[in-house]
Short mmCIF file of C-alpha atoms in Angstrom, two decimals:
data_model
loop_
_atom_site.label_atom_id
_atom_site.label_comp_id
_atom_site.label_asym_id
_atom_site.label_seq_id
_atom_site.Cartn_x
_atom_site.Cartn_y
_atom_site.Cartn_z
CA UNK A 1 66.81 -106.95 -89.71
CA UNK A 2 63.27 -107.70 -90.77
CA UNK A 3 60.23 -106.60 -88.92
CA UNK A 4 59.92 -109.94 -87.15
CA UNK A 5 63.35 -109.61 -85.59
CA UNK A 6 62.76 -106.01 -84.39
CA UNK A 7 59.42 -107.05 -82.81
CA UNK A 8 61.21 -109.95 -80.96
CA UNK A 9 63.95 -107.64 -79.74
CA UNK A 10 61.33 -105.13 -78.40
CA UNK A 11 59.55 -108.05 -76.62
CA UNK A 12 62.78 -109.31 -75.07
CA UNK A 13 63.57 -105.82 -73.82
CA UNK A 14 60.10 -105.52 -72.43
CA UNK A 15 60.46 -108.84 -70.66
CA UNK A 16 63.59 -107.64 -68.97
CA UNK A 17 61.97 -104.43 -67.85
CA UNK A 18 58.97 -106.34 -66.30
CA UNK A 19 61.36 -108.61 -64.46
CA UNK A 20 63.23 -105.68 -63.08
CA UNK A 21 60.03 -103.98 -61.95
CA UNK A 22 58.88 -107.20 -60.23
CA UNK A 23 62.11 -107.38 -58.30
CA UNK A 24 61.76 -103.75 -57.28
CA UNK A 25 58.21 -104.33 -56.05
CA UNK A 26 59.28 -107.43 -54.01
CA UNK A 27 62.02 -105.38 -52.40
CA UNK A 28 59.72 -102.55 -51.51
CA UNK A 29 57.09 -104.85 -50.16
CA UNK A 30 59.61 -106.68 -47.93
CA UNK A 31 60.68 -103.20 -46.62
CA UNK A 32 57.19 -102.16 -46.04
CA UNK A 33 56.28 -105.35 -44.19
CA UNK A 34 59.25 -104.86 -41.88
CA UNK A 35 58.08 -101.39 -41.09
CA UNK A 36 54.57 -102.54 -40.31
CA UNK A 37 55.94 -105.24 -37.95
CA UNK A 38 57.94 -102.59 -36.15
CA UNK A 39 54.74 -100.51 -35.73
CA UNK A 40 52.80 -103.41 -34.40
CA UNK A 41 55.61 -104.22 -31.93
CA UNK A 42 55.82 -100.55 -30.82
CA UNK A 43 52.09 -100.24 -30.29
CA UNK A 44 52.04 -103.24 -28.01
CA UNK A 45 54.62 -101.46 -25.78
CA UNK A 46 52.40 -98.31 -25.76
CA UNK A 47 49.41 -100.37 -24.52
CA UNK A 48 51.51 -101.71 -21.55
CA UNK A 49 53.62 -98.66 -20.55
CA UNK A 50 52.05 -95.69 -22.30
CA UNK A 51 55.25 -94.94 -24.23
CA UNK A 52 56.74 -96.33 -27.47
CA UNK A 53 59.63 -98.72 -27.10
CA UNK A 54 62.94 -97.00 -26.50
CA UNK A 55 61.42 -93.66 -25.64
CA UNK A 56 60.26 -92.83 -22.14
CA UNK A 57 59.45 -89.15 -22.58
CA UNK A 58 57.22 -88.85 -25.71
CA UNK A 59 54.41 -90.43 -27.47
CA UNK A 60 55.22 -88.99 -30.92
CA UNK A 61 55.67 -91.66 -33.60
CA UNK A 62 58.87 -91.86 -35.63
CA UNK A 63 58.99 -89.80 -38.76
CA UNK A 64 59.31 -93.05 -40.84
CA UNK A 65 56.15 -94.55 -39.40
CA UNK A 66 52.81 -94.60 -41.10
CA UNK A 67 50.90 -91.24 -41.07
CA UNK A 68 47.55 -92.34 -39.73
CA UNK A 69 45.93 -88.94 -39.77
CA UNK A 70 44.48 -89.26 -43.28
CA UNK A 71 41.89 -91.69 -44.51
CA UNK A 72 42.98 -95.37 -43.85
CA UNK A 73 42.78 -98.32 -46.24
CA UNK A 74 43.02 -102.02 -45.46
CA UNK A 75 46.25 -103.66 -46.62
CA UNK A 76 45.18 -105.81 -49.65
CA UNK A 77 46.66 -106.95 -52.89
CA UNK A 78 44.49 -104.43 -54.83
CA UNK A 79 45.83 -101.39 -53.00
CA UNK A 80 49.48 -102.58 -52.61
CA UNK A 81 50.79 -100.10 -55.02
CA UNK A 82 49.11 -97.15 -53.24
CA UNK A 83 50.44 -98.37 -49.84
CA UNK A 84 53.96 -98.65 -51.18
CA UNK A 85 54.04 -95.23 -52.79
CA UNK A 86 52.36 -93.62 -49.81
CA UNK A 87 49.09 -92.43 -51.39
CA UNK A 88 47.01 -94.68 -49.07
CA UNK A 89 47.27 -95.33 -45.39
CA UNK A 90 47.11 -98.70 -43.57
CA UNK A 91 44.10 -99.21 -41.34
CA UNK A 92 46.17 -100.27 -38.37
CA UNK A 93 44.17 -100.17 -35.01
CA UNK A 94 47.36 -99.90 -33.05
CA UNK A 95 48.48 -96.73 -34.79
CA UNK A 96 45.78 -94.29 -33.43
CA UNK A 97 46.48 -90.54 -33.27
CA UNK A 98 48.73 -89.72 -30.31
CA UNK A 99 49.50 -86.15 -31.23
CA UNK A 100 49.45 -83.29 -28.73
CA UNK A 101 45.80 -82.52 -29.66
CA UNK A 102 44.95 -85.41 -27.35
CA UNK A 103 46.57 -83.92 -24.32
CA UNK A 104 44.36 -82.66 -21.40
CA UNK A 105 46.38 -79.37 -21.18
CA UNK A 106 47.88 -77.92 -24.31
CA UNK A 107 50.06 -74.80 -24.74
CA UNK A 108 49.93 -72.95 -27.99
CA UNK A 109 51.25 -69.91 -29.77
CA UNK A 110 48.55 -67.74 -31.37
CA UNK A 111 49.75 -65.60 -34.12
CA UNK A 112 48.11 -63.41 -36.80
CA UNK A 113 48.15 -64.80 -40.34
CA UNK A 114 48.00 -61.87 -42.84
CA UNK A 115 47.09 -64.20 -45.69
CA UNK A 116 43.93 -65.49 -43.90
CA UNK A 117 43.36 -62.36 -41.83
CA UNK A 118 42.88 -64.50 -38.77
CA UNK A 119 44.76 -65.82 -35.79
CA UNK A 120 46.20 -69.38 -36.06
CA UNK A 121 47.33 -71.57 -33.22
CA UNK A 122 50.51 -73.64 -33.17
CA UNK A 123 51.04 -76.27 -30.46
CA UNK A 124 54.45 -75.81 -28.78
CA UNK A 125 54.31 -78.13 -25.83
CA UNK A 126 52.57 -81.27 -24.53
CA UNK A 127 51.79 -81.90 -20.90
CA UNK A 128 50.14 -84.60 -18.76
CA UNK A 129 49.99 -87.29 -21.45
CA UNK A 130 49.60 -90.26 -19.08
CA UNK A 131 46.40 -91.00 -21.04
CA UNK A 132 46.99 -89.50 -24.47
CA UNK A 133 43.43 -90.18 -25.53
CA UNK A 134 41.94 -87.73 -23.09
CA UNK A 135 40.14 -84.74 -24.50
CA UNK A 136 41.75 -81.35 -24.32
CA UNK A 137 40.12 -79.35 -21.40
CA UNK A 138 42.47 -76.43 -21.09
CA UNK A 139 44.44 -74.37 -23.65
CA UNK A 140 47.36 -72.18 -22.46
CA UNK A 141 47.65 -69.46 -25.15
CA UNK A 142 50.60 -67.11 -25.88
CA UNK A 143 49.18 -64.44 -28.13
CA UNK A 144 51.71 -62.75 -30.38
CA UNK A 145 51.68 -59.00 -30.95
CA UNK A 146 50.22 -58.19 -34.38
CA UNK A 147 52.67 -55.25 -34.77
CA UNK A 148 55.65 -57.15 -33.44
CA UNK A 149 55.46 -60.91 -34.09
CA UNK A 150 58.51 -61.48 -31.92
CA UNK A 151 56.80 -60.14 -28.79
CA UNK A 152 54.01 -61.73 -26.65
CA UNK A 153 51.09 -59.29 -26.37
CA UNK A 154 49.18 -61.27 -23.71
CA UNK A 155 48.64 -64.67 -22.18
CA UNK A 156 45.26 -66.54 -21.95
CA UNK A 157 43.91 -69.59 -20.22
CA UNK A 158 40.86 -71.26 -21.83
CA UNK A 159 39.11 -73.79 -19.52
CA UNK A 160 36.46 -76.21 -20.82
CA UNK A 161 34.19 -78.72 -19.03
CA UNK A 162 36.11 -81.30 -17.10
CA UNK A 163 37.72 -82.24 -13.75
CA UNK A 164 40.16 -79.35 -13.95
CA UNK A 165 37.43 -76.69 -14.20
CA UNK A 166 35.48 -78.47 -11.52
CA UNK A 167 38.48 -78.37 -9.16
CA UNK A 168 39.15 -74.70 -9.78
CA UNK A 169 35.49 -73.75 -9.29
CA UNK A 170 35.65 -75.22 -5.81
CA UNK A 171 38.36 -72.64 -4.96
CA UNK A 172 37.11 -69.67 -7.00
CA UNK A 173 33.33 -69.67 -6.89
CA UNK A 174 32.92 -68.32 -3.27
CA UNK A 175 34.42 -64.91 -4.26
CA UNK A 176 33.15 -64.90 -7.87
CA UNK A 177 31.75 -61.30 -7.83
CA UNK A 178 31.51 -60.97 -11.60
CA UNK A 179 30.21 -64.51 -12.02
CA UNK A 180 33.13 -65.56 -14.18
CA UNK A 181 33.16 -69.15 -12.90
CA UNK A 182 29.51 -70.00 -13.19
CA UNK A 183 29.58 -71.28 -16.82
CA UNK A 184 31.01 -74.39 -18.43
CA UNK A 185 33.74 -72.42 -20.26
CA UNK A 186 36.04 -69.90 -18.61
CA UNK A 187 38.40 -67.55 -20.42
CA UNK A 188 40.99 -65.76 -18.41
CA UNK A 189 43.53 -63.16 -19.65
CA UNK A 190 46.70 -61.85 -18.17
CA UNK A 191 47.40 -60.56 -15.54
CA UNK A 192 44.94 -63.24 -14.29
CA UNK A 193 43.59 -61.09 -11.43
CA UNK A 194 41.22 -63.67 -9.97
CA UNK A 195 43.89 -66.41 -9.95
CA UNK A 196 46.48 -64.18 -8.31
CA UNK A 197 43.94 -63.16 -5.55
CA UNK A 198 43.32 -66.84 -4.79
CA UNK A 199 46.89 -67.95 -5.39
CA UNK A 200 47.57 -69.57 -1.95
CA UNK A 201 44.35 -71.52 -2.09
CA UNK A 202 45.06 -72.65 -5.61
CA UNK A 203 48.56 -73.80 -4.71
CA UNK A 204 47.03 -75.71 -1.82
CA UNK A 205 44.49 -77.38 -4.19
CA UNK A 206 47.24 -78.66 -6.50
CA UNK A 207 48.57 -80.89 -3.74
CA UNK A 208 47.28 -84.55 -3.94
CA UNK A 209 45.14 -85.97 -1.14
CA UNK A 210 45.18 -89.59 0.07
CA UNK A 211 41.56 -90.16 -0.90
CA UNK A 212 41.89 -88.62 -4.42
CA UNK A 213 40.45 -90.53 -7.37
CA UNK A 214 42.70 -90.99 -10.45
CA UNK A 215 40.54 -88.32 -12.18
CA UNK A 216 41.09 -85.81 -9.27
CA UNK A 217 44.87 -86.54 -9.20
CA UNK A 218 45.01 -85.71 -12.94
CA UNK A 219 42.99 -82.48 -12.33
CA UNK A 220 45.53 -81.51 -9.63
CA UNK A 221 48.43 -82.20 -11.99
CA UNK A 222 46.69 -80.06 -14.66
CA UNK A 223 46.13 -77.24 -12.19
CA UNK A 224 49.85 -77.34 -11.42
CA UNK A 225 50.53 -76.91 -15.14
CA UNK A 226 48.19 -73.98 -15.35
CA UNK A 227 49.70 -72.16 -12.37
CA UNK A 228 53.16 -72.74 -13.75
CA UNK A 229 52.07 -71.07 -16.99
CA UNK A 230 50.48 -68.16 -15.08
CA UNK A 231 53.61 -67.68 -13.13
CA UNK A 232 55.79 -67.12 -16.15
CA UNK A 233 53.29 -64.99 -18.03
CA UNK A 234 54.44 -61.63 -19.30
CA UNK A 235 52.83 -59.35 -16.63
CA UNK A 236 53.50 -61.62 -13.62
CA UNK A 237 56.95 -63.05 -14.12
CA UNK A 238 58.56 -60.26 -12.13
CA UNK A 239 55.82 -60.30 -9.54
CA UNK A 240 56.27 -63.97 -8.64
CA UNK A 241 60.04 -63.56 -8.71
CA UNK A 242 59.85 -61.12 -5.85
CA UNK A 243 56.53 -62.28 -4.29
CA UNK A 244 57.78 -64.08 -1.25
CA UNK A 245 60.51 -61.53 -0.33
CA UNK A 246 58.10 -58.66 -0.53
CA UNK A 247 55.47 -60.43 1.46
CA UNK A 248 57.92 -61.18 4.28
CA UNK A 249 59.11 -57.54 4.21
CA UNK A 250 55.43 -56.34 3.97
CA UNK A 251 56.13 -54.05 1.07
CA UNK A 252 54.50 -53.68 -2.38
CA UNK A 253 55.33 -52.12 -5.72
CA UNK A 254 52.91 -49.61 -7.11
CA UNK A 255 52.16 -51.65 -10.35
CA UNK A 256 51.17 -54.67 -8.15
CA UNK A 257 49.01 -52.79 -5.66
CA UNK A 258 45.95 -54.72 -6.98
CA UNK A 259 47.45 -57.97 -5.76
CA UNK A 260 46.93 -57.10 -2.11
CA UNK A 261 43.34 -55.92 -2.49
CA UNK A 262 41.13 -58.89 -3.49
CA UNK A 263 37.42 -58.14 -3.51
CA UNK A 264 36.03 -58.72 -0.02
CA UNK A 265 39.28 -58.02 1.82
CA UNK A 266 38.98 -56.14 5.16
CA UNK A 267 41.00 -52.92 5.04
CA UNK A 268 41.60 -50.06 7.43
CA UNK A 269 41.92 -46.28 6.76
CA UNK A 270 41.51 -42.90 8.43
CA UNK A 271 38.06 -41.73 7.30
CA UNK A 272 37.39 -38.91 9.78
CA UNK A 273 40.21 -36.71 11.01
CA UNK A 274 42.58 -39.33 12.57
CA UNK A 275 39.88 -41.92 13.35
CA UNK A 276 40.33 -45.29 11.80
CA UNK A 277 37.58 -47.34 10.17
CA UNK A 278 37.37 -50.85 8.84
CA UNK A 279 35.93 -51.19 5.29
CA UNK A 280 35.59 -53.92 2.71
CA UNK A 281 37.15 -53.85 -0.76
CA UNK A 282 34.63 -53.46 -3.56
CA UNK A 283 36.79 -52.65 -6.49
CA UNK A 284 40.63 -53.22 -6.51
CA UNK A 285 43.04 -50.51 -7.86
CA UNK A 286 43.53 -51.84 -11.41
CA UNK A 287 46.07 -50.22 -13.71
CA UNK A 288 44.85 -49.67 -17.20
CA UNK A 289 47.55 -47.44 -18.59
CA UNK A 290 50.13 -44.86 -17.29
CA UNK A 291 47.98 -43.45 -14.53
CA UNK A 292 49.43 -41.16 -11.95
CA UNK A 293 47.17 -42.61 -9.28
CA UNK A 294 44.93 -45.58 -8.83
CA UNK A 295 41.47 -45.68 -7.25
CA UNK A 296 40.49 -48.24 -4.49
CA UNK A 297 36.76 -48.44 -3.82
CA UNK A 298 35.53 -49.84 -0.52
CA UNK A 299 32.13 -50.29 1.03
CA UNK A 300 30.76 -50.10 4.50
CA UNK A 301 27.44 -49.67 6.40
CA UNK A 302 26.13 -46.22 7.27
CA UNK A 303 22.79 -45.31 8.86
CA UNK A 304 19.98 -42.91 7.70
CA UNK A 305 18.28 -42.65 11.04
CA UNK A 306 15.88 -45.40 10.17
CA UNK A 307 17.95 -48.33 8.87
CA UNK A 308 21.35 -49.33 7.74
CA UNK A 309 22.40 -48.38 4.22
CA UNK A 310 25.37 -49.57 2.06
CA UNK A 311 27.79 -46.75 1.23
CA UNK A 312 31.06 -46.56 -0.73
CA UNK A 313 34.19 -44.50 -0.34
CA UNK A 314 37.10 -43.95 -2.83
CA UNK A 315 40.77 -43.89 -1.84
CA UNK A 316 43.41 -42.54 -4.09
CA UNK A 317 46.69 -44.36 -4.18
CA UNK A 318 49.35 -42.08 -5.77
CA UNK A 319 52.19 -43.38 -7.91
CA UNK A 320 55.57 -44.01 -6.28
CA UNK A 321 58.85 -45.63 -7.30
CA UNK A 322 60.21 -48.92 -6.04
CA UNK A 323 58.51 -50.49 -3.00
CA UNK A 324 56.55 -49.03 -0.10
CA UNK A 325 55.53 -50.38 3.26
CA UNK A 326 51.98 -51.66 2.93
CA UNK A 327 50.83 -49.96 6.20
CA UNK A 328 52.15 -46.59 4.84
CA UNK A 329 49.36 -46.61 2.21
CA UNK A 330 46.29 -44.40 2.90
CA UNK A 331 44.25 -47.58 3.01
CA UNK A 332 45.67 -51.07 3.44
CA UNK A 333 44.66 -54.58 4.38
CA UNK A 334 43.72 -55.07 8.04
CA UNK A 335 46.17 -57.93 8.46
CA UNK A 336 49.12 -55.42 8.10
CA UNK A 337 47.81 -53.04 10.77
CA UNK A 338 50.05 -52.38 13.80
CA UNK A 339 48.38 -51.62 17.10
CA UNK A 340 49.76 -48.74 19.23
CA UNK A 341 49.53 -51.15 22.05
CA UNK A 342 51.73 -54.09 20.99
CA UNK A 343 49.94 -56.34 23.41
CA UNK A 344 46.60 -55.70 21.77
CA UNK A 345 45.47 -58.06 18.88
CA UNK A 346 43.37 -57.39 15.85
CA UNK A 347 40.52 -59.14 17.57
CA UNK A 348 40.72 -56.52 20.35
CA UNK A 349 40.57 -53.79 17.75
CA UNK A 350 37.48 -55.43 16.06
CA UNK A 351 35.78 -55.60 19.44
CA UNK A 352 36.48 -51.89 20.01
CA UNK A 353 35.10 -50.93 16.62
CA UNK A 354 32.06 -53.12 16.98
CA UNK A 355 31.21 -51.39 20.33
CA UNK A 356 31.72 -48.00 18.60
CA UNK A 357 29.31 -49.04 15.82
CA UNK A 358 26.67 -49.99 18.29
CA UNK A 359 26.93 -46.55 19.83
CA UNK A 360 26.76 -45.00 16.33
CA UNK A 361 23.49 -46.87 15.70
CA UNK A 362 22.01 -45.70 19.04
CA UNK A 363 22.88 -42.08 18.34
CA UNK A 364 21.28 -42.24 14.91
CA UNK A 365 18.16 -43.74 16.32
CA UNK A 366 17.84 -41.81 19.55
CA UNK A 367 14.37 -40.75 20.66
CA UNK A 368 13.48 -37.20 19.64
CA UNK A 369 13.68 -34.57 22.34
CA UNK A 370 15.83 -34.95 25.45
CA UNK A 371 17.01 -38.36 24.12
CA UNK A 372 18.97 -36.66 21.42
CA UNK A 373 20.88 -34.33 23.80
CA UNK A 374 24.46 -35.13 24.43
CA UNK A 375 27.66 -33.39 25.78
CA UNK A 376 30.66 -33.10 23.41
CA UNK A 377 34.18 -32.00 23.98
CA UNK A 378 36.74 -32.22 21.15
CA UNK A 379 37.21 -31.47 17.51
CA UNK A 380 34.36 -31.33 15.03
CA UNK A 381 33.93 -30.71 11.34
CA UNK A 382 31.65 -27.89 10.24
CA UNK A 383 30.88 -26.02 7.03
CA UNK A 384 31.12 -22.20 7.02
CA UNK A 385 30.77 -20.30 3.72
CA UNK A 386 31.10 -23.60 1.83
CA UNK A 387 34.42 -24.39 3.54
CA UNK A 388 34.87 -27.45 5.70
CA UNK A 389 36.60 -26.53 8.90
CA UNK A 390 37.95 -28.39 11.92
CA UNK A 391 36.86 -26.67 15.05
CA UNK A 392 36.99 -27.25 18.77
CA UNK A 393 33.68 -27.61 20.58
CA UNK A 394 32.58 -27.76 24.21
CA UNK A 395 28.95 -27.89 24.94
CA UNK A 396 25.65 -29.60 24.24
CA UNK A 397 24.95 -31.19 20.81
CA UNK A 398 21.91 -32.85 19.33
CA UNK A 399 22.85 -36.10 17.54
CA UNK A 400 20.65 -36.85 14.66
CA UNK A 401 21.29 -38.29 11.21
CA UNK A 402 19.81 -36.25 8.36
CA UNK A 403 19.72 -38.06 4.93
CA UNK A 404 19.59 -34.57 3.17
CA UNK A 405 23.09 -33.15 2.80
CA UNK A 406 23.13 -30.43 5.40
CA UNK A 407 26.78 -29.53 4.98
CA UNK A 408 26.52 -27.91 1.61
CA UNK A 409 26.82 -28.95 -2.01
CA UNK A 410 24.99 -31.47 -4.11
CA UNK A 411 27.30 -34.38 -3.22
CA UNK A 412 27.16 -35.64 0.29
CA UNK A 413 30.56 -35.09 1.92
CA UNK A 414 31.02 -36.78 5.23
CA UNK A 415 34.40 -37.01 6.85
CA UNK A 416 37.38 -36.37 4.52
CA UNK A 417 35.69 -37.42 1.18
CA UNK A 418 32.37 -37.74 -0.66
CA UNK A 419 30.13 -40.61 0.17
CA UNK A 420 28.15 -42.72 -2.37
CA UNK A 421 25.14 -44.81 -1.44
CA UNK A 422 24.80 -48.14 -3.21
CA UNK A 423 21.43 -49.38 -4.28
CA UNK A 424 22.06 -53.12 -4.47
CA UNK A 425 20.59 -56.46 -3.53
CA UNK A 426 23.82 -58.46 -4.02
CA UNK A 427 24.15 -61.31 -1.64
CA UNK A 428 27.63 -60.35 -0.57
CA UNK A 429 26.24 -57.16 1.12
CA UNK A 430 24.02 -59.34 3.35
CA UNK A 431 26.00 -59.42 6.62
CA UNK A 432 25.20 -59.79 10.30
CA UNK A 433 24.20 -56.86 12.57
CA UNK A 434 27.51 -57.36 14.44
CA UNK A 435 29.47 -57.08 11.12
CA UNK A 436 27.53 -53.89 10.17
CA UNK A 437 28.53 -52.31 13.52
CA UNK A 438 32.13 -53.38 12.93
CA UNK A 439 32.38 -51.44 9.69
CA UNK A 440 30.32 -48.48 10.76
CA UNK A 441 31.89 -44.96 10.52
CA UNK A 442 33.72 -43.24 13.40
CA UNK A 443 31.58 -40.07 13.09
CA UNK A 444 28.00 -38.98 13.60
CA UNK A 445 26.10 -36.04 12.23
CA UNK A 446 24.42 -33.66 14.61
CA UNK A 447 23.48 -30.06 15.45
CA UNK A 448 25.75 -28.02 17.60
CA UNK A 449 23.85 -25.74 20.03
CA UNK A 450 27.08 -23.84 20.54
CA UNK A 451 27.93 -23.15 16.82
CA UNK A 452 24.26 -23.14 15.76
CA UNK A 453 25.06 -25.34 12.70
CA UNK A 454 25.21 -28.91 11.45
CA UNK A 455 28.53 -30.60 12.24
CA UNK A 456 30.25 -33.97 12.29
CA UNK A 457 31.35 -35.32 15.61
CA UNK A 458 33.78 -38.06 16.67
CA UNK A 459 31.60 -40.83 18.15
CA UNK A 460 34.04 -41.65 20.99
CA UNK A 461 33.93 -38.01 22.18
CA UNK A 462 30.07 -37.99 22.46
CA UNK A 463 28.98 -38.40 26.10
CA UNK A 464 25.56 -38.58 27.77
CA UNK A 465 24.41 -35.11 28.71
CA UNK A 466 24.44 -34.17 32.35
CA UNK A 467 21.20 -32.10 32.59
CA UNK A 468 20.90 -30.02 35.74
CA UNK A 469 17.44 -28.74 34.99
CA UNK A 470 15.91 -31.32 37.39
CA UNK A 471 17.78 -30.10 40.44
CA UNK A 472 17.16 -26.42 39.49
CA UNK A 473 13.35 -27.08 39.28
CA UNK A 474 13.23 -29.03 42.45
CA UNK A 475 15.51 -26.87 44.65
CA UNK A 476 15.73 -23.44 43.27
CA UNK A 477 12.33 -22.71 41.62
CA UNK A 478 10.07 -21.14 44.23
CA UNK A 479 6.64 -22.60 43.60
CA UNK A 480 3.96 -24.31 45.59
CA UNK A 481 4.63 -28.07 45.64
CA UNK A 482 1.24 -28.81 44.12
CA UNK A 483 2.00 -26.46 41.20
CA UNK A 484 5.33 -28.21 40.70
CA UNK A 485 3.56 -31.50 40.62
CA UNK A 486 1.13 -30.24 37.92
CA UNK A 487 3.93 -28.83 35.77
CA UNK A 488 5.97 -31.99 36.07
CA UNK A 489 2.94 -34.06 35.00
CA UNK A 490 2.23 -31.78 32.04
CA UNK A 491 5.83 -32.04 30.82
CA UNK A 492 6.02 -35.78 31.27
CA UNK A 493 2.76 -36.32 29.30
CA UNK A 494 3.78 -33.94 26.57
CA UNK A 495 7.11 -35.68 26.06
CA UNK A 496 5.48 -38.99 26.06
CA UNK A 497 3.07 -37.92 23.22
CA UNK A 498 5.81 -36.54 20.87
CA UNK A 499 6.10 -38.85 17.88
CA UNK A 500 3.17 -41.09 19.14
CA UNK A 501 0.88 -42.30 16.39
CA UNK A 502 -2.75 -41.37 16.68
CA UNK A 503 -2.14 -38.20 18.81
CA UNK A 504 -3.67 -35.21 16.97
CA UNK A 505 -1.62 -31.96 16.44
CA UNK A 506 -3.47 -29.20 18.17
CA UNK A 507 -2.15 -26.65 15.66
CA UNK A 508 -3.65 -26.39 12.17
CA UNK A 509 -0.23 -25.68 10.72
CA UNK A 510 1.80 -28.82 10.13
CA UNK A 511 4.98 -28.92 12.16
CA UNK A 512 3.72 -26.37 14.72
CA UNK A 513 2.11 -26.68 18.08
CA UNK A 514 4.48 -29.34 19.47
CA UNK A 515 5.78 -27.10 22.17
CA UNK A 516 4.43 -26.75 25.73
CA UNK A 517 3.87 -23.11 26.86
CA UNK A 518 3.25 -22.44 30.60
CA UNK A 519 2.61 -18.95 31.80
CA UNK A 520 3.63 -18.40 35.43
CA UNK A 521 2.48 -15.20 37.19
CA UNK A 522 2.45 -13.80 40.68
CA UNK A 523 5.08 -12.39 42.96
#
């Protein structure tokens, strides 16, 4: 065969190849057009129902559909080859991103990537996709343990600006002691203390109202999702499993003691001998490790003889196994208190404590002199040789608060434990005079004329002094009536001048010369 024949043969072979390629392109093009028609049809269903045709539970596109996440290119003759082989994407308005990144609430797994030395997040669940184009306002994060990738180290809730955060702030902000809920972004970590303390209010907030807007209804649905996530978190799953049964039985497990002591809770405890006192929780008993006991800090109002002062006491809650009746704790919420008189209510108890607090204030501010003299019969607490002793006392006492610790030691011990004064201007400590009296202590500091020492007395045992000096002076002292009148006038004037501004001290030495000396003579 000459060169001409071989060239013709190559041309004929080439022509056959071209024809085959053309047929292949036509078939692929027809297949692609069919796929695009299916997408257009599916997208029209999404616009009407919010779900693709044939699928009521998901918005995920089929795996064979166009991937619209990359750069999109118009479908033209020039880029046909690229569309067919998948290197270019069709600019189809109906095929917008409907991935889980568009959900309002998204749950993810956060795990450590050793190659990048950083945590990466993997979406695992979609929720509340009624409007898949809403921006993500909350991320529910399951953080994997770096040392054990199969275990969850902790759970987190990240809240961003939006209706959900606004709804939760309405519930949380009133008791926001550490100002967690004041910003536009809130990050919470298990065991979600603030959420557990407001659990009942949050559960109430998730229920729809008749006048709710569509946005508020979505926020309530999102809140329901968040609370469900919190309820199955690592640290709280067992707590919520037994929560209702333990509440009805009024018992609590040691590791969940913090759940019954939200900041601001009214609690009751014996703070002086067997005398009860109402206080307010300042710092719940958090568990940070394998402690043998937990500390509960509570505040109340004391008095320094001039004005009310905020003071704080610490209660130690020792470890125990299983459950324990809440009212068997050394300090427990007032709502669990049982009155000795079953017919009496907690309001009756509060009224009794308020009257006792008013008496406490009057004792601390009693006028110097005779006004500070009272009768006392009962137990008292004194310090002898640096030991605090309970003693019985019967006789006259002088009730006066002394801000300098008179009972020994650098720390001020009053009652059964040390007392700490709080220098604070926080708004939560601004309460009414009646409330201050309600949470006042059951003891008062004074001087015992019998024991000749500073002691602490039970307020309810302090009685007005029955002074008999008047009758002795009038009936038994043998003096001329005019002399008695003069002596009585001198004493009355002298007592009236004590502590009065502008009255000069007749003695050059400060603190002296305030007595009245009368010399009587004759026979």
